[in-house]
Amino acid sequence: MNDLHEALRDDVRMLGDSLGQTIEKHLGKGFLEKVERVRKLAKAGRTGAESDRENLLAELKELSEDEMLPVTRAFTQFLNLANIAEEHHRVRRHQEICDLEATDSYVQLLKKLKKEGLPEKQILQTVQEMHVDLVLTAHPTEVNRRTLIQKYDSITDCLQGLDRGEPQHHRLNELISQIWHTDEIRQIRPTPIDEAKWGFAVIENSLWEAVPKFLKRLDGQTRAILGQGLPLDCSPVRFSSWMGGDRDGNPNVTAVVTEEVLMLSRWMAADLYIRDIDALRAELSMYNCNQELREQVGDAAEPYRHLLSEVRDSLDCTKNWIKQRLGKPSGDSNDTCPMLTSDKLLDPLMLCHRSLVECGMDIIAEGPLEDIIRRIGCFGMTLVRLDIRQSSDRHAQVFEEISQFYGLGSYNHWTEEGRQAFLLKELQSKRPLIPHDWQPSPEVREVLDTCKVVADADPASLGSYVISMASQPSDVLSVILLLREMGISHDIRVVPLFETLDDLDNARDCIDALLSVPWYKQYTHGHQEVMIGYSDSSKDAGQLAAAWGQFKAQEALTELCQAHDVHLTLFHGRGGTVGRGGGPSHTAILAQPPGSVDRSLRVTEQGEMIRFKFGIPELAIRNLELYTGAVLAATLSPAPLPQNVWRDQMEKMAETGLQAYRSVVRHDSQFVPYFRAVTPEQELSKLPLGSRPAKRKADGGVESLRAIPWIFAWTQIRLMLPAWLGSDTALETAVRNNELPLLHDMYEKWPFFRSYVDMLEMVLAKSDTRLTEYYESRLVSEELKVLGSSLRHRLNVAVEKVLDIKQSEGLLMANPVIQQSIDVRNPYIDPLHFLQAELLYRDRNHPDQRLEHALMVTMAGISAGMRNTG
């Protein structure tokens, strides 16, 4: 173990030395010495006397405005390099230690399920029926530019080469020099097309390799324990995307963009399969084949290559067809050769597989051929399925304009019953609703154009149509009607997203009303999907009340759908941070209400977390295993129902937490001025993170701020307020009321509560009130500092209560790996915090473009150091 930790330290030291050499070469020895002095002072400031911290601040204040940018860049790039070394170390540790708990957790789970008396056939059938859908979203939390990510990936390749004894030092120095001479900050915001291409790149560079390895491993483990493996085209995990489909509050995602992304996704899949087929043709040079294949290829001397040549030609034709479609916005191509369905690619490959097996060449069949077959099971011919997301008020606007055109009054002023009656009548009508001579507003035209794109798209290329801010059955029925009017030929899943606490509390009644409508229940084909929003519910109610609201909503929906005899799939809109539902995915799945994970689960993977979880094939395989095992365990061996006394306690704490949170965020008149003064919230809009605006309304206040910049801003100053505010008061009140023994019992026996406390502990460990206090000293007026002092005190109360519940002397005592990761980074993040506060002060008083650039680099660096941003 010590040898492995030493290997990590060696990698960090090597990468840091290389960065130092690059800095020295281009900025001089004196500048490098200044950077090193800052680093040593920051390290001493963490462990030494207060004078060390004062010396650090003095050193930073002496920096000229021309030195600000290179110093912030030096610490930012070191943190990025440290992240690369740590990710590589995780892979190395996983491979070298062969920790049974880590590497064979799926095997242990299968043994456990058998020991519990579950029949092998039932376990096997459950694995085959599982549908875990990981939905890649372009939420703007990935700070790093794509060009830098590619260079970081190349550094990972070099570290792997060094472990194999290959000479890689020159290439490492070259890459680090390239990184130093590349601007960290995008000059322009990425477009939705750029974001979609970034998502495709993660698949191309990592998941394309990882998925067949994961599935082959899963098959072997299943076969070893249950005596039977999985079908070759069985994939319990699949991928969807919101990139190019999520138009909620993003005017840059248009119908034209969605249509292009659908085509690009298909083009990327065809291109990747062509490379696979070319490699396979090189391998399958055999002349022996079975009668079935011989009948298809005639007297070809190399039957497998002959058949694969036809497959390749068809894939090539598919790419040309897509190019033609992208070149002309409307109209269909007359070309009939494109390979658009999975079976067209799968059938000839399965024929090759059968032939090889029947001719005694099993070992050949099990090679690259099976890899491609397994990829088809996961990625199909469309790479990902694209979800569409739009806000409920945009759909209502369509019917408002239609009702006004027909002289039916105002749709927006009708009762919910009136809306439902109107929509159901129109859904069953044989005449069209939308008039030919109608001229809708541009906003309504865009909604209708999107529905037309969805209606015309191949059903296999689409996931769900998600309605944000849904609260009533009419929100769902209106979308179905619009899609029908635009000519859709299949019943796409229309998914209400319940986001605020009130919406979560109302979710059961909304879905009950829908499923009680015979027409709608028939439309579902026995499957209802519901999305649970984590970000906005936490922003609305605080983390504690939101977590309990989410739990209760899922519990009620599970019970309801069972009563209606409808299968429920819950779609979890989790972000990367705790304040947005983040944390270890497998822990979160096992903490869900019993019965709520029944073979199927959808979950968003957002921003930089996509790269952290799936950017390296070995890490991707591990995370896919964790998802599969967690969903299988939650399906077949769910946690017991919570005791009533636990539920009562959570109800009390959630209500206390809700009131405490809102008393500050909504009702304290000093809160908004304090938030805007102490955090870089307003400057954040200058950072070109993603294609989506930071606010839903350009002139809105904090209430209109999206959950991502809301959390990003608090993370930058290390107060982490969204993740703990409200929990402090709730836990303190419970302890004061002598309920600590009950909290101990809940923590020990209830996965939901344990997960909540552990996530709270992790985020509190990343907070730092001394840094927050420094931001206040530079940026906040005297009258607002009273609120700041109160919030810092409350954070410390939250820390005390978590330690009381965990019966621990310090945070993360049971998780030294995370604690070490935080400790290692702090000396490099601290200078960025102090510089950011100084830059904010200078930029607000004397704006300067040089300062603004350096300020954006500090935001990127702190994000890199914290490992999750929004």
Short mmCIF file of C-alpha atoms in Angstrom, two decimals, residues 136-138 146 190-203 241-245 257-258 260-262 264-265 268 383-384 386 691:
data_model
loop_
_atom_site.label_atom_id
_atom_site.label_comp_id
_atom_site.label_asym_id
_atom_site.label_seq_id
_atom_site.Cartn_x
_atom_site.Cartn_y
_atom_site.Cartn_z
CA LEU A 136 -24.92 12.41 -20.56
CA THR A 137 -25.76 16.07 -20.12
CA ALA A 138 -23.95 19.20 -21.21
CA ARG A 146 -11.78 20.10 -25.06
CA PRO A 190 -19.30 26.31 -26.97
CA THR A 191 -22.36 25.79 -29.13
CA PRO A 192 -24.79 22.93 -28.43
CA ILE A 193 -23.20 21.15 -31.42
CA ASP A 194 -19.77 21.52 -29.77
CA GLU A 195 -21.16 20.07 -26.55
CA ALA A 196 -22.65 17.10 -28.40
CA LYS A 197 -19.33 16.45 -30.13
CA TRP A 198 -17.59 16.54 -26.73
CA GLY A 199 -20.01 13.87 -25.51
CA PHE A 200 -19.32 11.75 -28.61
CA ALA A 201 -15.57 12.14 -27.96
CA VAL A 202 -15.93 10.59 -24.48
CA ILE A 203 -17.59 7.58 -26.11
CA SER A 241 -27.84 12.26 -24.04
CA TRP A 242 -29.28 15.72 -23.45
CA MET A 243 -26.60 17.41 -25.56
CA GLY A 244 -28.47 19.11 -28.36
CA GLY A 245 -31.86 18.13 -26.96
CA VAL A 257 -29.64 21.97 -33.84
CA THR A 258 -31.53 18.90 -32.58
CA GLU A 260 -28.20 18.03 -36.77
CA VAL A 261 -27.17 16.35 -33.51
CA LEU A 262 -29.39 13.35 -34.31
CA LEU A 264 -24.11 13.56 -36.19
CA SER A 265 -24.71 10.90 -33.54
CA MET A 268 -20.28 8.93 -35.38
CA LEU A 383 -24.54 5.84 -30.42
CA VAL A 384 -26.86 7.45 -27.86
CA LEU A 386 -31.35 11.78 -27.53
CA SER A 691 -23.99 27.05 -24.37
#
